[in-house]
Structures are given as C-alpha cells and as structure tokens.
Amino acid sequence: SQKIEQNSEALNIQEGKTATLTCNYTNYSPAYLQWYRQDPGRGPVFLLLIRENEKEKRKERLKVTFDTTLKQSLFHITASQPADSATYLCALENSGYALNFGKGTSLLVTP
Amino acid sequence: GAVVSQHPSRVICKSGTSVKIECRSLDFQATTMFWYRQFPKQSLMLMATSNEGSKATYEQGVEKDKFLINHASLTLSTLTVTSAHPEDSSFYICSARDSGQGGTDTQYFGPGTRLTVL
C-alpha cells in the first residue's frame, strides 16, 4: 500500500539553527511532491512544490530536495526562528489529484 | 498566492441537525475541490473529491448520504453534514486545485471549520 512517512513526531531546535525534516514514501511514482505548514486549528498553508526533474528548490530560508531513487524528500529551514514553530506536512497526489499526507513533523524552535 | 475561504470557521450544533460548510476559491477557478477531515493529533484524511457539474467521489467508509457535497460553480463547493452526531465533531478542511491555464497544480487549503456536535 502507499505510505508517506515523516521522521519523528517532534523536533526541537534552537533559534538560528537549521531544521531538517524528512519525508519518505513507498508505492508512489510522483511527478512532484509538496510541503505544507499547518498551525494549530488552521488549514495547511502551501510552502513548496518540487518536481521529479528538480533536485533542489529554494524559497527564502526554505530548501527542499527530492531524490526519486531514494524515494525521499528533505525539507530544510535555515536560520530558524520561533515563528517557524508549526507542524510541517509532506504530501503526494493520488491518481485523482487529492493529496495524501504524512503524519507531519512538529517543529519547535526555542529562543 | 491563491486564496481559499471557508465559512463558517466554527459551528456548534445539536445532535440531529444539519450543518452546511462553504468553500470558495477567491481568485482562481477550480474544477476540482476536495474535502478533508482531521481529528486531533492526526493528519488530514480525504473524505471526497468534488467535481464541478458532476457527482462527488467519496472515499471508502465515508457515507455519501450523510456528507452531501455540491459543487455548484467553478468557485464554490459546499459540504452538508446531515443529521449530525457527536462522532461527526471534527475539523473539516476544503482545498481547491489550481489546475487552470497558467495554474500551478498546487492545492490551496481553506482555513478549516471546527464542527462541534452536542
């Protein structure tokens, strides 16, 4: 069956450090992969989409890599700030274009 | 970026009543919208796919007669929870896929609706 796995339920890091979140998937052949941020009681907010022919994508302090051989995406937040504290979701589309999500990684950035 | 609105943001109702939730794409047209449900500490689970002008497609285990979906236009989909019961209490989130000309294939989510059934 298709699975999307994200590393650990919670990641605590100090302000200014780089946070690295992992997303592994099985039984998908995605054309692209998406990362979302979700704050408590809110809907997910789109962050980045990376396509299968892109090794890396950047947006401000965010960087995403996509390795279709390893079936893995890494999501980095550099110079992390307390405002980056949230749950980060990895998502892949199914055949009907709906998104399947990983369980998410909760990030806490402490001052 | 594209904006999706949802209304109401929060609703409390008595058991047995029906509740309608609206989802609108504000600055793009969406032939396909999706409805998800999220229970505490869990990830989003797809309930149904809403297609403009046709019947919705429901995921296994989701009762189509209980969760009525209407996709009346390219910018509006509604979810009606009929005869709501306490176990229907959850966070309901819609999304719309920006798949039109010049679209990004990205899904944009509404802010969610917190439903509490007493």
Coordinates of N, CA and C in Angstrom, one line a residue, chain A residues 32 34 36 38 41-44 46 49 51 89 93-94 96-99 101-104, chain B residues 32 34 36 38 43-44 46 49 59 91 93 97 104-112 114:
Chain A
Y32 N 5.6 15.1 -8.7 CA 6.0 16.2 -7.8 C 5.6 15.9 -6.4
Q34 N 4.9 17.9 -2.5 CA 4.6 19.2 -1.9 C 4.8 19.2 -0.4
Y36 N 3.8 21.4 3.1 CA 2.8 22.4 3.7 C 3.2 22.7 5.2
Q38 N 1.3 23.7 8.8 CA 0.0 23.8 9.5 C 0.2 24.2 10.9
G41 N -5.3 24.4 14.7 CA -6.6 25.0 14.4 C -6.7 25.7 13.1
R42 N -5.7 25.5 12.2 CA -5.8 26.2 10.9 C -5.6 25.1 9.8
G43 N -6.0 25.5 8.6 CA -5.7 24.7 7.4 C -4.3 24.7 7.0
P44 N -3.8 23.7 6.2 CA -2.4 23.7 5.8 C -2.1 24.9 4.8
F46 N 0.4 26.2 1.8 CA 1.4 25.7 0.8 C 2.7 26.4 1.0
L49 N 6.5 23.3 -3.9 CA 6.3 22.1 -4.7 C 7.6 21.8 -5.5
R51 N 9.4 19.3 -8.4 CA 9.0 18.3 -9.5 C 10.1 17.2 -9.6
L89 N 4.0 19.3 6.9 CA 3.4 18.1 6.2 C 4.0 17.9 4.9
E93 N 0.2 13.6 -4.4 CA -1.1 13.4 -5.0 C -1.4 12.0 -5.4
N94 N -2.7 11.6 -5.2 CA -3.1 10.3 -5.7 C -3.5 10.4 -7.1
G96 N -6.3 10.7 -8.4 CA -7.5 11.6 -8.5 C -7.1 13.0 -8.2
Y97 N -5.8 13.3 -8.0 CA -5.3 14.6 -7.7 C -5.5 15.1 -6.2
A98 N -6.2 14.2 -5.4 CA -6.3 14.5 -4.0 C -4.9 14.3 -3.3
L99 N -4.7 14.9 -2.2 CA -3.4 14.8 -1.5 C -3.5 13.8 -0.4
F101 N -1.3 12.8 2.9 CA -0.3 13.5 3.7 C 0.4 12.5 4.6
G102 N 1.6 12.8 5.0 CA 2.3 12.2 6.1 C 1.7 12.7 7.4
K103 N 2.1 12.1 8.5 CA 1.5 12.5 9.8 C 2.0 13.8 10.2
G104 N 3.1 14.3 9.6 CA 3.6 15.6 9.9 C 4.7 15.5 11.0
Chain B
T32 N -12.0 21.2 -9.6 CA -11.9 20.1 -8.6 C -11.6 20.7 -7.2
F34 N -11.6 19.5 -2.9 CA -11.5 18.3 -2.0 C -12.0 18.7 -0.6
Y36 N -11.5 17.4 3.3 CA -10.7 16.5 4.2 C -11.3 16.7 5.6
Q38 N -10.0 16.2 9.8 CA -8.8 16.0 10.6 C -9.2 15.9 12.1
S43 N -3.4 13.4 11.0 CA -3.2 14.1 9.7 C -4.5 14.2 9.0
L44 N -4.6 15.0 7.9 CA -5.8 15.2 7.2 C -6.1 13.9 6.4
L46 N -8.7 12.4 3.4 CA -9.6 12.7 2.4 C -10.9 12.1 2.6
T49 N -13.9 13.9 -3.2 CA -13.5 14.8 -4.3 C -14.7 15.4 -4.9
E59 N -14.6 8.7 -0.6 CA -13.6 7.7 -0.2 C -14.3 6.6 0.6
F91 N -12.5 18.6 12.6 CA -12.1 19.8 11.8 C -12.2 19.5 10.4
I93 N -11.8 20.5 6.4 CA -10.9 21.4 5.6 C -11.2 21.2 4.2
R97 N -7.8 22.9 -6.3 CA -6.6 22.7 -7.1 C -6.6 23.7 -8.2
T104 N -0.8 26.2 -11.2 CA 0.5 25.6 -10.7 C 0.3 24.2 -10.3
D105 N -0.8 23.6 -10.4 CA -1.1 22.2 -9.9 C -1.0 22.1 -8.4
T106 N -1.0 23.3 -7.8 CA -0.9 23.3 -6.3 C -2.3 23.3 -5.7
Q107 N -2.4 22.6 -4.6 CA -3.7 22.7 -3.9 C -3.6 23.7 -2.8
Y108 N -4.6 24.6 -2.7 CA -4.7 25.6 -1.7 C -5.8 25.3 -0.8
F109 N -5.5 25.4 0.5 CA -6.5 25.0 1.5 C -7.2 26.1 2.2
G110 N -8.5 25.9 2.6 CA -9.2 26.8 3.4 C -8.7 26.8 4.8
P111 N -9.2 27.7 5.6 CA -8.7 27.8 7.0 C -9.4 26.8 7.9
G112 N -10.3 26.0 7.4 CA -10.9 25.0 8.2 C -12.2 25.4 8.9
R114 N -14.3 24.2 12.4 CA -14.4 23.4 13.5 C -15.9 23.1 13.9

